[in-house]
Each structure stands twice: as structure tokens, then as C-alpha cells.
Amino acid sequence: MTISTFKKYFKAELSDLYTESESAFLASIFIQKITGFDSFEQRRFSEQELLTDDEQKLSELISILKTGRPYQQILGETEFYGMKFLVDENVLIPRPETEELLEIAIQEIKNLESKTLKILDIGTGSGVIPLVLKKHFPDAEVSSIDFSEKALETAKRNAAYHQLDIQFIHADYLNTKLTKEYDVIISNPPYIGIEEETEIADSVKGFEPTMALFSPTSDALIFYRKIAEDSKNHLKSNGLLFLEINQKLGPETLELYHYFSNAQLLKDLSENDRFIYGRK
């Protein structure tokens, strides 16, 4: 089978799961992973026969994709905010909305006058938030907390890969008393209500950690209430808060931060209530 023929086969086999453009993108990245040919070389050698072993490996990848497993997990990595991150079944696949959160955060943090920023990230996951912030603010002291030891292992591998120093903390945030003050608190905590589980795609529930998706109680705002309380004593005056939130609970979440001098509910690119920005 030639590279060109395989791409047509790939598209036909996965037409129920992916659009034509998505299939073309995935076929290209998997061919590169197996053969080493980049997109330019794939076009140049489109009529070249695949090695039997490579063809078998690519066919096996199609079978795995048909189960609904995210392609990032199959690759073992993903790109986020221009950086490569290792991902596995123990962490959420980082979403574009979180890139938007970081764009807002980076722009606002630049205006802080503190010489040595202290930043706290709540809910580490793969480590994308603390590592992107550390890359942009290399002199900042960045701490990141997560309840999942396995997620922290993945985050630590990402920190080592990028050679960035993060203080990772293994703890149950909801039952943790903070002891320091921070210039910035940022979080993308579990915010999907238990009653919303039926609305979540099986490909997400089946392959990504439910601990990172769903609120641990019937109260979908439990993390935001704790962050609001902690911000009273552990976010410095004039400190900044950045949160990714449940789009269905925008006003209710914003109300928790009514004591901030400035707290705003911001929309994502899809016009959903998605972020809270606050200045204490």
C-alpha cells in the first residue's frame, strides 16, 4: 500500500469518527510517527510503498482510534501553547480553552509590580498551566497542587523535559490549609456536575480521569468556594485570580468573588461563560 492509498484507507475507516480535515491531519501525524516522513516528504513520496511492518503498525493504530481513545494518548504527547507535553490516561488532554485562560493570565501578570512572583496552580494535571507560566515568568516561584499521584508523575516528567522548576505538592486541596501568600492563584479544577455526566462523550469518560472532570460532590462549585475562601487570606492585596469554569454556572461562580475589587466573568472564543478574572 502506498502512502497516498493508506491516507484514503485511513479516511474511509474513520469517517464515522472524524471529519475529512481531521482524518487528513491524523493520518499525517501517525504516518510521521511510524515512518519518520514529515508532511512535505509524505507529499513528495506519496506513491512510495509502505514497509509491511509500518503498514501493520498503522493499521493497528486505526483499530485503537476506532475505540474512541484520544489520539494524543496514542501518541503519548500533545502540543499546547507552543510546547510539547507528555500525556497519558492519568491526565486530561489539555483543551484550547485552557490556552485562552493562560493568554489572559500572562497578559495580566505582566502588569504586576512584584519582583518575585509567587504563583499557585490548583489541579496540576499534566502540568500545562504551571509550566507555561514558569516559561513566561522564569523568576517566579510556581507551586502546583494535585490529589493524583499519577498525574503528578506525568507533570514531573513534563517539567523535566522542559527543564523548568516547579514545586509540585501532593495533597487533597479541599482538605488542605494553605500556609503561604501568593501573588497569583490560577486553577482549572473539576467543574462538571455529577448530573451532567450523561452529557459528556463516552470517548472522554472512557479514557480520561473522571477525578479531573467531575466535582467530587453534588456541589459543582465546591472547588470554587474553597478557592474563594483561601483567596481571602492567601492571595495578596492586589493579587490576581484566574479560573476556568463551568459555562452553565457563570454568574453563580462569579458571585463567590464579590469581595474582590475587580472580578469579571469572561467568555471564551465560542462565546460561552468560561473564565473568571479577579483582582483582589
Coordinates of C-alpha atoms in Angstrom, one line a residue:
M1 CA 0.0 0.0 0.0
T2 CA 1.4 3.4 -0.9
I3 CA 1.3 6.4 1.4
S4 CA -1.4 8.0 -0.8
T5 CA -3.5 4.8 -0.7
F6 CA -3.2 4.5 3.0
K7 CA -4.4 8.0 3.6
K8 CA -7.6 7.2 1.6
Y9 CA -8.0 4.0 3.6
F10 CA -7.5 5.9 6.8
K11 CA -10.2 8.4 5.9
A12 CA -12.7 5.7 4.9
E13 CA -12.1 3.6 8.0
L14 CA -12.6 6.6 10.4
S15 CA -15.3 8.5 8.6
D16 CA -17.8 7.9 11.4
L17 CA -15.5 9.5 14.0
Y18 CA -13.6 12.3 12.2
T19 CA -14.2 14.9 9.5
E20 CA -12.2 14.9 6.3
S21 CA -9.8 17.5 7.6
E22 CA -9.4 15.8 10.9
S23 CA -8.7 12.5 9.2
A24 CA -6.1 14.2 6.9
F25 CA -4.4 15.7 10.0
L26 CA -4.4 12.5 12.0
A27 CA -3.2 10.3 9.0
S28 CA -0.3 12.7 8.5
I29 CA 0.9 12.8 12.1
F30 CA 0.6 9.0 12.5
I31 CA 2.5 8.3 9.3
Q32 CA 5.2 10.6 10.5
K33 CA 5.3 8.8 13.9
I34 CA 5.7 5.4 12.2
T35 CA 7.8 6.2 9.1
G36 CA 9.5 9.4 10.1
F37 CA 8.3 11.2 6.9
D38 CA 7.1 14.7 7.7
S39 CA 4.1 16.2 5.7
F40 CA 6.4 17.5 2.9
E41 CA 8.0 14.1 2.5
Q42 CA 4.7 12.4 2.5
R43 CA 3.6 14.5 -0.4
R44 CA 6.9 14.1 -2.2
F45 CA 6.9 10.3 -1.8
S46 CA 3.1 9.8 -1.9
E47 CA 3.4 6.8 -4.3
Q48 CA 6.1 5.1 -2.3
E49 CA 5.1 1.7 -0.9
L50 CA 4.9 1.5 2.9
L51 CA 7.1 -1.1 4.5
T52 CA 5.0 -4.2 5.5
D53 CA 5.8 -3.6 9.2
D54 CA 4.9 0.1 9.0
E55 CA 1.6 -0.7 7.3
Q56 CA 0.8 -3.2 10.0
K57 CA 1.5 -0.7 12.8
L58 CA -0.6 2.0 11.1
S59 CA -3.5 -0.5 10.7
E60 CA -3.2 -1.3 14.4
L61 CA -3.4 2.5 15.2
I62 CA -6.6 2.7 13.2
S63 CA -8.1 -0.1 15.3
I64 CA -7.2 1.8 18.5
L65 CA -8.6 5.1 17.2
K66 CA -11.9 3.3 16.5
T67 CA -12.3 2.6 20.2
G68 CA -12.5 6.3 20.8
R69 CA -9.2 6.7 22.6
P70 CA -7.9 10.2 22.1
Y71 CA -5.2 10.4 19.5
Q72 CA -3.0 12.3 21.9
Q73 CA -3.0 9.4 24.3
I74 CA -2.0 7.1 21.5
L75 CA 0.9 9.4 20.5
G76 CA 1.7 9.9 24.2
E77 CA 2.1 13.6 23.7
T78 CA 0.3 16.8 22.6
E79 CA 1.1 20.3 21.7
F80 CA -0.2 23.1 24.0
Y81 CA 0.7 26.8 23.9
G82 CA 3.6 26.0 21.5
M83 CA 5.1 23.5 23.9
K84 CA 5.1 19.7 23.8
F85 CA 3.6 17.8 26.7
L86 CA 3.5 14.2 27.6
V87 CA 0.0 12.9 28.2
D88 CA -1.5 9.6 29.3
E89 CA -4.6 8.1 30.8
N90 CA -3.9 9.7 34.2
V91 CA -4.3 13.3 33.0
L92 CA -6.8 15.3 31.0
I93 CA -6.0 16.2 27.4
P94 CA -5.4 20.0 27.6
R95 CA -8.1 21.9 25.8
P96 CA -8.0 25.1 23.7
E97 CA -10.0 26.9 26.4
T98 CA -7.1 26.5 28.8
E99 CA -4.8 28.1 26.3
E100 CA -7.2 31.0 26.4
L101 CA -7.1 31.1 30.2
L102 CA -3.3 31.3 30.0
E103 CA -3.4 34.1 27.4
I104 CA -5.5 36.2 29.8
A105 CA -3.2 35.3 32.7
I106 CA 0.1 36.0 31.0
Q107 CA -1.1 39.4 29.8
E108 CA -2.4 40.5 33.3
I109 CA 0.6 39.0 35.2
K110 CA 3.0 41.1 33.1
N111 CA 1.5 44.2 34.8
L112 CA 2.2 43.0 38.4
E113 CA 4.9 45.0 40.1
S114 CA 6.2 42.3 42.4
K115 CA 9.8 41.4 41.7
T116 CA 9.5 37.8 42.9
L117 CA 6.1 36.4 41.9
K118 CA 4.6 33.6 43.9
I119 CA 2.1 31.6 41.8
L120 CA -0.2 28.8 42.9
D121 CA -1.8 26.5 40.4
I122 CA -4.6 24.3 41.8
G123 CA -5.2 21.0 39.9
T124 CA -1.9 20.2 38.2
G125 CA -2.9 17.5 35.7
S126 CA -0.2 17.2 33.1
G127 CA 1.3 20.4 34.3
V128 CA 0.5 22.6 31.4
I129 CA -0.6 25.6 33.4
P130 CA 2.3 25.9 35.8
L131 CA 4.9 25.0 33.1
V132 CA 3.6 27.6 30.6
L133 CA 3.6 30.2 33.4
K134 CA 7.1 29.3 34.5
K135 CA 8.4 29.5 30.9
H136 CA 7.0 33.0 30.6
F137 CA 7.9 34.1 34.1
P138 CA 11.2 32.2 34.8
D139 CA 11.9 34.2 38.0
A140 CA 8.5 33.3 39.6
E141 CA 8.1 30.8 42.3
V142 CA 5.5 28.4 40.9
S143 CA 3.7 25.8 43.1
S144 CA 1.2 23.3 41.9
I145 CA -1.1 21.0 43.8
D146 CA -2.9 17.8 42.8
F147 CA -4.6 14.9 44.6
S148 CA -3.5 12.4 42.0
E149 CA 0.0 10.9 42.5
K150 CA -0.1 9.5 38.9
A151 CA -1.0 12.9 37.5
L152 CA 1.9 14.5 39.4
E153 CA 4.3 11.9 38.0
T154 CA 3.3 12.9 34.5
A155 CA 3.6 16.6 35.4
K156 CA 7.1 16.0 36.8
R157 CA 8.1 14.3 33.6
N158 CA 6.9 17.3 31.6
A159 CA 8.8 19.6 34.0
A160 CA 12.0 17.6 33.5
Y161 CA 11.5 17.6 29.7
H162 CA 11.3 21.4 29.7
Q163 CA 13.9 21.8 32.4
L164 CA 11.6 24.0 34.4
D165 CA 11.5 24.1 38.2
I166 CA 8.0 23.7 39.7
Q167 CA 7.2 22.9 43.4
F168 CA 4.7 20.0 43.0
I169 CA 2.6 19.3 46.0
H170 CA 0.7 16.0 46.5
A171 CA -2.4 16.9 48.6
D172 CA -6.2 16.9 48.7
Y173 CA -6.7 20.6 48.1
L174 CA -10.3 20.5 49.5
N175 CA -8.8 19.4 52.8
T176 CA -5.6 21.4 52.7
K177 CA -4.8 24.6 54.7
L178 CA -2.6 26.9 52.7
T179 CA 0.3 28.4 54.7
K180 CA 1.7 31.0 52.2
E181 CA 0.6 34.1 50.4
Y182 CA 0.5 34.3 46.6
D183 CA 0.5 37.0 44.0
V184 CA -1.4 34.8 41.6
I185 CA -3.8 31.9 42.1
I186 CA -4.9 30.0 39.0
S187 CA -7.0 26.9 38.5
N188 CA -8.9 24.7 36.1
P189 CA -10.5 22.4 38.7
P190 CA -13.0 19.6 38.2
Y191 CA -16.2 21.6 37.4
I192 CA -18.6 19.2 35.7
G193 CA -21.6 18.5 37.9
I194 CA -22.5 14.9 38.6
E195 CA -25.9 15.4 37.0
E196 CA -24.1 16.4 33.7
E197 CA -22.4 13.1 33.3
T198 CA -24.8 11.9 30.6
E199 CA -23.9 14.9 28.5
I200 CA -20.2 14.0 28.4
A201 CA -19.0 12.0 25.4
D202 CA -18.1 8.4 26.1
S203 CA -14.7 9.0 24.4
V204 CA -14.0 11.4 27.2
K205 CA -15.4 9.5 30.2
G206 CA -13.9 6.2 29.0
F207 CA -10.4 7.4 28.6
E208 CA -9.7 10.5 30.7
P209 CA -9.6 10.5 34.5
T210 CA -13.1 11.2 36.0
M211 CA -11.4 12.7 39.1
A212 CA -10.2 15.6 36.9
L213 CA -13.6 16.0 35.1
F214 CA -16.3 15.8 37.7
S215 CA -16.9 17.6 41.0
P216 CA -16.4 15.1 43.9
T217 CA -19.7 16.0 45.4
S218 CA -23.2 17.2 44.3
D219 CA -21.9 20.7 44.6
A220 CA -20.3 21.6 41.3
L221 CA -18.8 24.8 42.8
I222 CA -17.1 23.1 45.8
F223 CA -13.6 23.9 44.5
Y224 CA -14.5 27.5 43.7
R225 CA -15.9 28.0 47.2
K226 CA -12.6 26.8 48.7
I227 CA -10.6 29.0 46.4
A228 CA -12.7 32.0 47.3
E229 CA -12.1 31.3 51.0
D230 CA -8.4 30.8 50.5
S231 CA -8.1 33.9 48.4
K232 CA -9.3 36.0 51.4
N233 CA -6.2 35.1 53.5
H234 CA -3.7 33.7 51.0
L235 CA -4.0 36.0 47.9
K236 CA -2.0 39.2 48.4
S237 CA -3.7 42.6 48.2
N238 CA -3.8 43.5 44.5
G239 CA -3.2 39.8 43.7
L240 CA -4.7 38.1 40.6
L241 CA -7.1 35.2 40.3
F242 CA -7.7 33.2 37.1
L243 CA -10.2 30.4 36.8
E244 CA -11.7 28.2 34.1
I245 CA -15.3 27.5 35.0
N246 CA -18.4 25.6 34.1
Q247 CA -20.2 27.6 31.4
K248 CA -23.6 26.9 32.9
L249 CA -22.6 28.4 36.3
G250 CA -21.0 31.7 35.3
P251 CA -23.0 34.2 37.5
E252 CA -23.1 31.8 40.5
T253 CA -19.4 31.3 40.3
L254 CA -18.6 35.0 39.9
E255 CA -20.7 35.8 43.0
L256 CA -18.3 33.8 45.1
Y257 CA -15.7 36.5 44.5
H258 CA -17.9 39.6 45.2
Y259 CA -15.4 40.9 47.7
F260 CA -12.7 41.4 45.1
S261 CA -12.1 45.0 44.0
N262 CA -12.5 43.8 40.4
A263 CA -14.0 40.4 39.4
Q264 CA -15.1 39.7 35.8
L265 CA -16.9 36.9 34.0
L266 CA -15.2 36.4 30.6
K267 CA -16.3 34.4 27.6
D268 CA -14.3 32.0 25.5
L269 CA -13.9 32.1 21.7
S270 CA -17.2 30.2 21.4
E271 CA -19.0 32.9 23.4
N272 CA -19.5 30.7 26.5
D273 CA -19.0 31.9 30.0
R274 CA -15.7 30.2 30.6
F275 CA -13.3 32.3 32.8
I276 CA -13.2 34.4 35.9
Y277 CA -10.5 37.1 36.2
G278 CA -10.2 38.8 39.5
R279 CA -8.0 41.4 41.2
K280 CA -8.2 41.5 44.9

